[in-house]
mmCIF file of C-alpha atoms in Angstrom:
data_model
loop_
_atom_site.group_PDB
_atom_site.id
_atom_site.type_symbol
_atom_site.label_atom_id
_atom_site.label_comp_id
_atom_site.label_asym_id
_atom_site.label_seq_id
_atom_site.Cartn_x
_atom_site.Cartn_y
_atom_site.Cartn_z
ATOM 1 C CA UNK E 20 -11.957 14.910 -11.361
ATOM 2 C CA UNK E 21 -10.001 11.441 -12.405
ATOM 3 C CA UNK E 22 -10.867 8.505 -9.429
ATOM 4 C CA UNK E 23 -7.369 7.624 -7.986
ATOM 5 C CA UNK E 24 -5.911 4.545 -6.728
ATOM 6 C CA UNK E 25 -5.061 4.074 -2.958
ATOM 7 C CA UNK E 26 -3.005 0.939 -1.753
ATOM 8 C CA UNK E 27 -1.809 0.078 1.628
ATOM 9 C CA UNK E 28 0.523 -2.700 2.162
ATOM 10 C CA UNK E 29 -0.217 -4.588 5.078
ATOM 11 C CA UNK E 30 2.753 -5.932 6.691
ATOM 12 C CA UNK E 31 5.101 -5.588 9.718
ATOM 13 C CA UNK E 32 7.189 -2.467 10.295
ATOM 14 C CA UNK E 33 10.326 -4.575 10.028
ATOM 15 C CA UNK E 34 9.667 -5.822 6.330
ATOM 16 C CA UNK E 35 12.424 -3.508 4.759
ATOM 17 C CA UNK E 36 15.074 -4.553 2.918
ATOM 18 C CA UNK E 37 17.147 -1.624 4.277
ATOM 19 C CA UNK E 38 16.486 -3.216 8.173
ATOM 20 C CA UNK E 39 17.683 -6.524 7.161
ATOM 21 C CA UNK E 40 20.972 -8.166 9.441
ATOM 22 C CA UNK E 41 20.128 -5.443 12.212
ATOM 23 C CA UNK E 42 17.034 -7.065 13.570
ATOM 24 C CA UNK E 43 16.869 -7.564 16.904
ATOM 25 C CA UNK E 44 15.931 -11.058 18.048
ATOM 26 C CA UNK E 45 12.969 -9.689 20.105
ATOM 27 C CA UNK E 46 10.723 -7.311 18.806
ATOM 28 C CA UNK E 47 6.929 -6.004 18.651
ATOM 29 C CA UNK E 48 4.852 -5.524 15.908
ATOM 30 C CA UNK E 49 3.413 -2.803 17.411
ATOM 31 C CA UNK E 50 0.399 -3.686 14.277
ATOM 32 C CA UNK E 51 -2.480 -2.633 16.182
ATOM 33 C CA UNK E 52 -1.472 0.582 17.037
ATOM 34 C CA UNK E 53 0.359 1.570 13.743
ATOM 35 C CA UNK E 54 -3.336 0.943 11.987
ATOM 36 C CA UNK E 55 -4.917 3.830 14.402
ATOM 37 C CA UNK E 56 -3.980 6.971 12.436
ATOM 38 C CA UNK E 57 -4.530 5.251 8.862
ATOM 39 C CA UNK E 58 -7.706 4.446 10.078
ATOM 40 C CA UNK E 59 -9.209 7.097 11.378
ATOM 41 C CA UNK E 60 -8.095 9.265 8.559
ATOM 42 C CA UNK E 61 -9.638 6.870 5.915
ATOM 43 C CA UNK E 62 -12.475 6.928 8.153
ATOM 44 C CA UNK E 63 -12.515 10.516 9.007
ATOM 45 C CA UNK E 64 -12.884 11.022 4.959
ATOM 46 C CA UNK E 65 -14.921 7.658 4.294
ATOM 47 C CA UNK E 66 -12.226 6.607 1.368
ATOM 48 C CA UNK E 67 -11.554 3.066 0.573
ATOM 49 C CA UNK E 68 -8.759 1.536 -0.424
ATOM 50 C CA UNK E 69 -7.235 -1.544 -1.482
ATOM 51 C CA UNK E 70 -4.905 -3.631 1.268
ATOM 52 C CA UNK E 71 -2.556 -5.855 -0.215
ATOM 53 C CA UNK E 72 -1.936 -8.041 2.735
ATOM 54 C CA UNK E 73 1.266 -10.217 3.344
ATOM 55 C CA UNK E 74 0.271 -13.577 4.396
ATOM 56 C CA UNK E 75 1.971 -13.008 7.876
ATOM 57 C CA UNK E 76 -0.288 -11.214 8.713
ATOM 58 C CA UNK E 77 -3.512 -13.137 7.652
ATOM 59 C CA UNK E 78 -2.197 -15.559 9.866
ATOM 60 C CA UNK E 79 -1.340 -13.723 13.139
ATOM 61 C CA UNK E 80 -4.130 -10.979 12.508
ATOM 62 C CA UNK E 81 -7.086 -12.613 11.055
ATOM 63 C CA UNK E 82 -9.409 -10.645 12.967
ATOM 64 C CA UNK E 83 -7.937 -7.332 11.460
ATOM 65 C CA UNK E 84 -8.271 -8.627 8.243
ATOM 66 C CA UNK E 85 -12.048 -9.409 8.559
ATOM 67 C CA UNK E 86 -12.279 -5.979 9.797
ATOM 68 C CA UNK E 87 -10.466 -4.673 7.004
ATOM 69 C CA UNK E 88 -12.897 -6.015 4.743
ATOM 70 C CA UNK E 89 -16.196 -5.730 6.303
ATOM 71 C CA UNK E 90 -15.468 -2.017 5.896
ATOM 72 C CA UNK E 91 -15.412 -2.085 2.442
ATOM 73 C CA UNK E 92 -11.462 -1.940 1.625
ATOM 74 C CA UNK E 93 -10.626 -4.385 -0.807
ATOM 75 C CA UNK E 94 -8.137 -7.243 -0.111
ATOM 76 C CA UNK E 95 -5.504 -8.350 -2.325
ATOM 77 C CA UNK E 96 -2.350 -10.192 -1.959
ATOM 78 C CA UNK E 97 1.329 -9.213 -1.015
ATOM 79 C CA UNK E 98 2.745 -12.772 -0.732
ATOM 80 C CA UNK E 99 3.443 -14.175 2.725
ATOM 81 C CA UNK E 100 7.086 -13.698 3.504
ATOM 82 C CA UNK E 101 7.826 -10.296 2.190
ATOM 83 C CA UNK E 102 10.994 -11.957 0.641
ATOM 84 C CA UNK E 103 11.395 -10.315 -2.735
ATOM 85 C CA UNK E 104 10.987 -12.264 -6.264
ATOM 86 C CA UNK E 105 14.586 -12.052 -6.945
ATOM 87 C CA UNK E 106 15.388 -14.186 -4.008
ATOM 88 C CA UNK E 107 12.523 -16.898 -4.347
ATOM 89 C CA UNK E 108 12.830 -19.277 -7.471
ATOM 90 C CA UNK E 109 9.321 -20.210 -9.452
ATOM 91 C CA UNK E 110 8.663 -23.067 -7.048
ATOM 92 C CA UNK E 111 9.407 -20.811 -3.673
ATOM 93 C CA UNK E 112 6.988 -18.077 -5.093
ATOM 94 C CA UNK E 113 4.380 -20.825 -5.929
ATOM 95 C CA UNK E 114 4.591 -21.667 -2.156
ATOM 96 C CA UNK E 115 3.874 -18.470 -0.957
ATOM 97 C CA UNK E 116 1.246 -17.498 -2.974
ATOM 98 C CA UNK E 117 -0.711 -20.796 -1.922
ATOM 99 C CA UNK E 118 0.129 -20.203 1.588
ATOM 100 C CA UNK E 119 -1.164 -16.799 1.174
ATOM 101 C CA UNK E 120 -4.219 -17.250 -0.906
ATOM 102 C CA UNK E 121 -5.364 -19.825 1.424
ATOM 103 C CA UNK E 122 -5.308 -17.631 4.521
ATOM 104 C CA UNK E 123 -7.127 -15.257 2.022
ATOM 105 C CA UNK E 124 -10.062 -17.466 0.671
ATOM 106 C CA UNK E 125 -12.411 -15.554 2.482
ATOM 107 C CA UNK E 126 -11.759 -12.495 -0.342
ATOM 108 C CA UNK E 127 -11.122 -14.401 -2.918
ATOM 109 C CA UNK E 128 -8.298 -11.384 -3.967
ATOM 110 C CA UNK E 129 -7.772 -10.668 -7.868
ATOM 111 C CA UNK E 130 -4.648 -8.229 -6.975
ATOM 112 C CA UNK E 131 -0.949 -8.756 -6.476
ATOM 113 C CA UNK E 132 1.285 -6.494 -5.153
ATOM 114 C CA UNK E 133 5.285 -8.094 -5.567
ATOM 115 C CA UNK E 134 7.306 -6.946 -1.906
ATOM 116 C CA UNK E 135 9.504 -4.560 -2.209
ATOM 117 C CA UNK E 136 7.818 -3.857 -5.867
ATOM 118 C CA UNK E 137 10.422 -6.563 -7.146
ATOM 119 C CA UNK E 138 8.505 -7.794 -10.153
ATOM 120 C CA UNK E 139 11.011 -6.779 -13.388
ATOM 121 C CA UNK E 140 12.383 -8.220 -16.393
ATOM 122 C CA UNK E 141 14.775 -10.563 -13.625
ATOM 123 C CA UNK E 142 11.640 -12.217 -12.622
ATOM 124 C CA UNK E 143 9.270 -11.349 -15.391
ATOM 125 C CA UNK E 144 8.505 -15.437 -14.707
ATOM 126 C CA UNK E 145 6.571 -14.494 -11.863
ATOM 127 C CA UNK E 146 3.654 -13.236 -14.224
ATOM 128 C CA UNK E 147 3.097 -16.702 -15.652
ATOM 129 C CA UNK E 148 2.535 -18.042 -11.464
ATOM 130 C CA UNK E 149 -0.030 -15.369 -10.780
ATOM 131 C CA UNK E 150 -1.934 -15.974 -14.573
ATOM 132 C CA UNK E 151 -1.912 -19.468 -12.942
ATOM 133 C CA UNK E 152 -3.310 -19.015 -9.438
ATOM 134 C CA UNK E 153 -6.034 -17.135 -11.203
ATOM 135 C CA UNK E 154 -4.703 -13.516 -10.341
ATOM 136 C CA UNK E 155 -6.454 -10.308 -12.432
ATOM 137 C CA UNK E 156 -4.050 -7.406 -11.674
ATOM 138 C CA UNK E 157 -0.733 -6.674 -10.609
ATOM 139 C CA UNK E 158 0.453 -3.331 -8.963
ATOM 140 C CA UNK E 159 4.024 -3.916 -8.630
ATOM 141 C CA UNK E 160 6.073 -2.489 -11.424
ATOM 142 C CA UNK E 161 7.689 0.858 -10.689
ATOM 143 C CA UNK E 162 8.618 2.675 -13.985
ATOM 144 C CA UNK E 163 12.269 4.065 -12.057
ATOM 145 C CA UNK E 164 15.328 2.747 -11.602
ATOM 146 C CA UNK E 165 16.320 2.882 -7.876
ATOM 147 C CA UNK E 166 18.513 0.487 -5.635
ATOM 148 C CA UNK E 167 16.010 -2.498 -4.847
ATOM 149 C CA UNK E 168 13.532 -2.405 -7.574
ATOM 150 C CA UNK E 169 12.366 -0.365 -11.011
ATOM 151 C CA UNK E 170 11.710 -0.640 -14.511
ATOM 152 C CA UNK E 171 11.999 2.401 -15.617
ATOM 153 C CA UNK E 172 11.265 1.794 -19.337
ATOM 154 C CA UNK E 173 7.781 0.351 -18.592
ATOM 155 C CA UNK E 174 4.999 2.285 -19.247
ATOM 156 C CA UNK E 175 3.623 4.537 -16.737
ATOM 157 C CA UNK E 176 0.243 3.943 -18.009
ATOM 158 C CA UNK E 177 -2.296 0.793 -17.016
ATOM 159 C CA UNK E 178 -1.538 -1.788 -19.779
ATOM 160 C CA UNK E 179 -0.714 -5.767 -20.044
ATOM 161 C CA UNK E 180 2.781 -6.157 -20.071
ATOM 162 C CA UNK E 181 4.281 -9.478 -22.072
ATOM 163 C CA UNK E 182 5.340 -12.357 -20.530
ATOM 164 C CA UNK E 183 8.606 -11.841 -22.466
ATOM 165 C CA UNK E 184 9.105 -8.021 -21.705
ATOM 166 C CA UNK E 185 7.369 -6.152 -18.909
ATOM 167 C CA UNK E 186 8.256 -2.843 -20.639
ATOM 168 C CA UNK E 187 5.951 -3.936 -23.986
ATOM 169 C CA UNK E 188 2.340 -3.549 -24.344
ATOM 170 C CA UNK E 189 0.668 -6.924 -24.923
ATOM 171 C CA UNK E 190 -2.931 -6.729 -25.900
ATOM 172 C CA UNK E 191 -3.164 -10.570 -24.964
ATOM 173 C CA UNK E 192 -1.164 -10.203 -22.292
ATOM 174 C CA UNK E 193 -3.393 -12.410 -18.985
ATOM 175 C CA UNK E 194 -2.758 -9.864 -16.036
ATOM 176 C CA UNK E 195 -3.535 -5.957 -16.114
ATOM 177 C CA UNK E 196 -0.621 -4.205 -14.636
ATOM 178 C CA UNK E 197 -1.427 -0.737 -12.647
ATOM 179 C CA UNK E 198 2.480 1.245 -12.441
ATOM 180 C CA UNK E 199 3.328 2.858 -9.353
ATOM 181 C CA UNK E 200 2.889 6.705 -10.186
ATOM 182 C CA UNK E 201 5.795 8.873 -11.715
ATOM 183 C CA UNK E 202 6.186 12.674 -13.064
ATOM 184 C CA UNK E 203 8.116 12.621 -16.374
ATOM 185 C CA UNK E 204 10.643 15.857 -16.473
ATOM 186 C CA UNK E 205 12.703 14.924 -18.220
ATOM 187 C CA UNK E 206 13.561 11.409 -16.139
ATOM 188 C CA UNK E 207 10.996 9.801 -14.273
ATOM 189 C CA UNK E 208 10.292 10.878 -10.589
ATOM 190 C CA UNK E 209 8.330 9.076 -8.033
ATOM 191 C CA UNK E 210 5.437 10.518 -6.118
ATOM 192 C CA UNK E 211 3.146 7.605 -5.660
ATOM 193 C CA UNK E 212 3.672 7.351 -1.613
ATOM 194 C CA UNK E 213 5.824 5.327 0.945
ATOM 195 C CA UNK E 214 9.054 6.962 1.095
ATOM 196 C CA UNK E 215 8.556 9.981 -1.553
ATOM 197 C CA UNK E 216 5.112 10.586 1.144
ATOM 198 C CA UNK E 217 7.810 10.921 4.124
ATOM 199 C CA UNK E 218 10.291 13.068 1.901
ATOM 200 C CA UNK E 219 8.377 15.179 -1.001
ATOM 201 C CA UNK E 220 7.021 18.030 0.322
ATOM 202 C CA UNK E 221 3.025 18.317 0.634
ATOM 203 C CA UNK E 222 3.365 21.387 -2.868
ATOM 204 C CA UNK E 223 5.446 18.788 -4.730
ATOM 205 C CA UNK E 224 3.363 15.858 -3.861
ATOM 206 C CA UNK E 225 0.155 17.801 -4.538
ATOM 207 C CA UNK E 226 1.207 19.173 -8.067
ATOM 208 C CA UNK E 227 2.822 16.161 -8.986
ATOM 209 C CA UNK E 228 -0.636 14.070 -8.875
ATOM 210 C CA UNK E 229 -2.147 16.208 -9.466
ATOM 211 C CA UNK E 230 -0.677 16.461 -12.880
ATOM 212 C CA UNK E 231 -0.543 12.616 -13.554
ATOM 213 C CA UNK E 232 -4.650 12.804 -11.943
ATOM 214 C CA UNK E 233 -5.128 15.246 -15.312
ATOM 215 C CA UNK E 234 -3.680 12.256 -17.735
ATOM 216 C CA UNK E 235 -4.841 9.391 -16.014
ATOM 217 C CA UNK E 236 -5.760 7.794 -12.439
ATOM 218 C CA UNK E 237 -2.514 8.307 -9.896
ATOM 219 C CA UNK E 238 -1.463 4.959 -7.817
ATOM 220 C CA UNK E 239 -0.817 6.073 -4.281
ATOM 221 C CA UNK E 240 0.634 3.554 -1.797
ATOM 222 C CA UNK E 241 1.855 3.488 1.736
ATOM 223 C CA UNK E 242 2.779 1.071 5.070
ATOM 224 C CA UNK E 243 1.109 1.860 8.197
ATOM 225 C CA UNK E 244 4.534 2.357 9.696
ATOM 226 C CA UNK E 245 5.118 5.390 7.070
ATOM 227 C CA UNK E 246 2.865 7.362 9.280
ATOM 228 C CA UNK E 247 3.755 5.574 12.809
ATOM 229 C CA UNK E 248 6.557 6.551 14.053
ATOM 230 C CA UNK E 249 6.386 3.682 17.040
ATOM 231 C CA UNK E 250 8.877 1.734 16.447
ATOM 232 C CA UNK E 251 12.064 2.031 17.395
ATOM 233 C CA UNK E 252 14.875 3.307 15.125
ATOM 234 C CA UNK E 253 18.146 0.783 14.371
ATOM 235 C CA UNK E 254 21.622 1.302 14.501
ATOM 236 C CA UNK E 255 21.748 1.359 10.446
ATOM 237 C CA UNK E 256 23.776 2.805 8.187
ATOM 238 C CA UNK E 257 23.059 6.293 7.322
ATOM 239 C CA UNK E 258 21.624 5.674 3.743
ATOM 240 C CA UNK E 259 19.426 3.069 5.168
ATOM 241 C CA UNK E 260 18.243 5.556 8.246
ATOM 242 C CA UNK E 261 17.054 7.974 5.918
ATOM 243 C CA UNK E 262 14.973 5.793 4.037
ATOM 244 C CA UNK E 263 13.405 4.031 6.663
ATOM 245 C CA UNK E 264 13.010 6.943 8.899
ATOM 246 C CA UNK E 265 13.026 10.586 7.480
ATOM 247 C CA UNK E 266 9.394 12.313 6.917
ATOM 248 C CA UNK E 267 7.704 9.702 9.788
ATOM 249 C CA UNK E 268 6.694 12.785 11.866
ATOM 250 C CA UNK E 269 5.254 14.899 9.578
ATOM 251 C CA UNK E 270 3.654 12.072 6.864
ATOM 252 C CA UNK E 271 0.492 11.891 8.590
ATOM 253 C CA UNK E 272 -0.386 15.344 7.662
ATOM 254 C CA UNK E 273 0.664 14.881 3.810
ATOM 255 C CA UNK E 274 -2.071 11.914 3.805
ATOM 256 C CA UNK E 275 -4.891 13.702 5.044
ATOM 257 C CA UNK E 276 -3.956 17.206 2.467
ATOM 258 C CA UNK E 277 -4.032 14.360 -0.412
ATOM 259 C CA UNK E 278 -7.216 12.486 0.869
ATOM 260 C CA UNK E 279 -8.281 15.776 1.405
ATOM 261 C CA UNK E 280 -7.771 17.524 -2.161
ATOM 262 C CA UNK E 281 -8.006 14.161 -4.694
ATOM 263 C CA UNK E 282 -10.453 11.505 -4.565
ATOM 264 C CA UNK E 283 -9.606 7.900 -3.900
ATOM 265 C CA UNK E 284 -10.882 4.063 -4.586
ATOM 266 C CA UNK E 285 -9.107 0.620 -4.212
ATOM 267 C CA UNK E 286 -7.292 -0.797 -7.393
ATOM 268 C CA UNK E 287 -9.932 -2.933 -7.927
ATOM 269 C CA UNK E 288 -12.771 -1.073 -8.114
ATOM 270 C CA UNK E 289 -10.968 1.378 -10.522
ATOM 271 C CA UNK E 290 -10.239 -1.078 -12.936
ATOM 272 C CA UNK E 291 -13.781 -2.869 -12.433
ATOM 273 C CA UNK E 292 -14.717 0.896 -13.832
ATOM 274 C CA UNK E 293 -12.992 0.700 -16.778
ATOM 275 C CA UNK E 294 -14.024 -2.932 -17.470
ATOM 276 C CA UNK E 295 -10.946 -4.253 -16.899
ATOM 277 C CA UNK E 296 -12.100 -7.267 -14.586
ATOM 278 C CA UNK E 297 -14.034 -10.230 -15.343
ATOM 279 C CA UNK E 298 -17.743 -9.522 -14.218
ATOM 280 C CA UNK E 299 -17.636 -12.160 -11.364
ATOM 281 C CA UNK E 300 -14.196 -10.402 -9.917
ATOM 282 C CA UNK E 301 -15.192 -9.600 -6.232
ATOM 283 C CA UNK E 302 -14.089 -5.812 -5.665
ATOM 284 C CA UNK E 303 -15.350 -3.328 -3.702
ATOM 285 C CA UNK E 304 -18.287 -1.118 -4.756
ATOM 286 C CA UNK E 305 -17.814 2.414 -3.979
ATOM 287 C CA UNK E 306 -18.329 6.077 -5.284
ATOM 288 C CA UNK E 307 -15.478 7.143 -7.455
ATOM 289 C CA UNK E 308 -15.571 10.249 -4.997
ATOM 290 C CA UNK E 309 -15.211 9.858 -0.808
ATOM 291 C CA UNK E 310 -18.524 10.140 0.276
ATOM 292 C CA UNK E 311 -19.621 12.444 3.481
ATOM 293 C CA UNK E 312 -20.962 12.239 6.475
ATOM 294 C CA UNK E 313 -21.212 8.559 6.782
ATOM 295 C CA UNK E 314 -20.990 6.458 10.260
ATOM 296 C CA UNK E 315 -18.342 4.164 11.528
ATOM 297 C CA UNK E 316 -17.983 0.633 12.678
ATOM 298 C CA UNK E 317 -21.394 -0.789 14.459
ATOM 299 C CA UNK E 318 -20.251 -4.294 14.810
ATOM 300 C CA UNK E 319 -16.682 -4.530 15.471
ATOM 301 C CA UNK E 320 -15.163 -7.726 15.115
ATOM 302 C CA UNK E 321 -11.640 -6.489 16.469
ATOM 303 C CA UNK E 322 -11.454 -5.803 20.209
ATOM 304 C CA UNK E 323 -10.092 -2.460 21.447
ATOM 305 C CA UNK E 324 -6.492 -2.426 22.121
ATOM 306 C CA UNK E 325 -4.667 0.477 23.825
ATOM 307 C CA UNK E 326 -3.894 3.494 22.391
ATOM 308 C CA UNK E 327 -0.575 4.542 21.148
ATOM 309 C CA UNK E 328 1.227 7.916 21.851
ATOM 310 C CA UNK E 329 2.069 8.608 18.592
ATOM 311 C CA UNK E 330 5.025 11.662 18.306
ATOM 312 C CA UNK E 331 3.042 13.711 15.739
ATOM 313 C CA UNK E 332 0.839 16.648 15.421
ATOM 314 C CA UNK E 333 -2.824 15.480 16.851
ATOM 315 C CA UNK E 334 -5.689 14.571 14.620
ATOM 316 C CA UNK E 335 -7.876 17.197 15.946
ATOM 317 C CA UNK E 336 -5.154 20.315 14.667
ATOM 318 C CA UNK E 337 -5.399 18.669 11.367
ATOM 319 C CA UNK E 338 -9.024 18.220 11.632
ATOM 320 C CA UNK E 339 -9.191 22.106 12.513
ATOM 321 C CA UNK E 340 -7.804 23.096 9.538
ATOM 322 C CA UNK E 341 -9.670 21.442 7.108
ATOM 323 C CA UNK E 342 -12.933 20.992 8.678
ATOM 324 C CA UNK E 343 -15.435 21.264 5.414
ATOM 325 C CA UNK E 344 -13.635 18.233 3.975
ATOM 326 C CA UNK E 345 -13.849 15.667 7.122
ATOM 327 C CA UNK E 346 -17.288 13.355 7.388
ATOM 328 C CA UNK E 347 -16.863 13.430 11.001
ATOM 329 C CA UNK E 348 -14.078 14.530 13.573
ATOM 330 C CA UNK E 349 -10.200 13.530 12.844
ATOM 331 C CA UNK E 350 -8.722 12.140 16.233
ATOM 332 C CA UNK E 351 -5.595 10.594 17.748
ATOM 333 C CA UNK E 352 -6.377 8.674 20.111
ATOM 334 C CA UNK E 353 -10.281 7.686 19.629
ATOM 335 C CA UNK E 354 -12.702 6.768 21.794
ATOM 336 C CA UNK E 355 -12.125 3.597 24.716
ATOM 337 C CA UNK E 356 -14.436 1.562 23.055
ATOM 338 C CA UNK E 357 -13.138 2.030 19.000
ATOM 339 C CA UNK E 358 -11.597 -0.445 17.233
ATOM 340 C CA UNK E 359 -8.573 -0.794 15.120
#
């Protein structure tokens, strides 16, 4: 079976374009707890994956991302703001990406990830800043055309798009770009994870990487706060409510039937597979399948925090039902002592 691609993109619940001007002043992360049920199901099935961290959260979570990366994940780089490309100049970007690469030296990342996927032909300059700041891969470009970001003319393949048209192949081109993963009928549908996790149902989302897992490796993606549904829903528009809330309750499941049928890597690795990265790039090195049966966390470096009452159906019912495929128990809450 084709090694898949899983992404997470590290970042605060409230970094959604759909949320902005009905922020309240106050608010809490709630980041600790939202990383509970990702991580014990990534656990639970000993997958890795590759965390494209925003630099805000280097900064105020260090500790996590240490963590993060002592457990094998890889760690790449989701700018620091979360403002999308179209709204930053050349210079602005430039500023981020230093800000953010410097609370990442530790990892050295190769990956980008563009917020709100908002690398297209409007800000194809961007490309030319991450050949520059020494950047391998990109995984922003989403070959559909939605309201905040798509190019839906790109190829749905991995390829090297040209600095003068990120729908063109470019042999020469500096940075490997890994699409966001679509079903072609016809026009192109999205499956790869985030909102079409909350909203496809788990047949849809099963056939429809499976079928792109047949052609080629699938690009799966989601926020910890697509399966956390902590915080607390805004007085938005209806259009926005859907997006940012429908599917929260019942996305947690859909994660562990995919990490449960398909088999999973970060970005990095993958591509480190296919010799795609320079020899020296520092990715994770892991089985193309999720191996079994292995332990947890024996030194944690994050300390325990409480746990959250998440509005879900329990690990353990999930566990139940697909008990050949779990390395070790699936659970909500976790011991006192665990971490993350």
């Amino acid at each position: 079976m084709t090694a898949n691609a899983l992404s997470i993109d590290l970042e605060f619940w409230w970094c959604n374009e759909f949320l902005n001007g009905y922020l309240p002043r106050d608010r809490e992360d709630m980041f600790m707890e939202s990383l509970r049920p990702l991580f014990a199901s990534l656990d639970a099935f000993n997958v890795k994956a590759t965390f494209f961290v925003l630099g805000a959260v280097a900064e105020k979570y260090p500790e996590v991302v240490h963590e993060i990366h002592r457990s094998g994940h890889e760690i790449a780089c989701h700018a620091y703001s979360h403002k999308p490309l179209y709204s930053l100049d050349r210079r602005e970007f430039e500023g981020e990406l230093s800000r953010s690469l410097e609370l990442l030296a530790d990892y050295n990342p190769v990956g980008f990830r563009a917020p709100s996927f908002s690398l297209d032909n409007r800000t194809k300059w961007a490309l030319l800043s991450l050949e520059k700041y020494g950047f391998q891969y990109d995984s922003s470009i989403f070959p559909v055309r939605t309201q905040l970001y798509g190019v839906p003319d790109a190829p749905v393949g991995i390829y090297r798009p040209s600095r003068d048209d990120l729908t063109v192949h470019d042999p020469d081109g500096p940075i490997i770009e890994f699409p966001l993963s679509i079903v072609r009928l016809g026009i192109n549908i999205p499956i790869s994870g985030g909102f079409y996790l909350r909203s496809l149902p788990k047949q849809v989302l099963s056939w429809g990487i499976g079928r792109v897992a047949a052609k080629r490796p699938a690009n799966i993606y989601l926020h910890p706060h697509d399966i956390y549904p902590g915080p607390p829903p805004l007085k938005v528009p209806l259009f926005s409510r859907f997006v940012t809330y429908h599917g929260v309750h019942t996305s947690l499941e859909k994660l562990i039937m995919l990490l449960m049928k398909f088999p999973f890597m970060p970005i990095g690795t993958l591509l480190d597979g296919m010799s795609l990265l320079s020899p020296e790039a520092p990715v994770p090195a892991v089985s193309a399948r999720p191996l079994r049966g292995m332990g947890g966390r024996d030194d944690p470096a994050v300390p325990p925090v409480s746990a959250p009452t998440l509005q879900l159906q329990s690990f353990d019912g999930i566990g139940h039902r697909y008990p050949a495929r779990a390395g070790k128990q699936i659970r909500e809450m976790g011991d006192p002592d665990e971490t993350l």
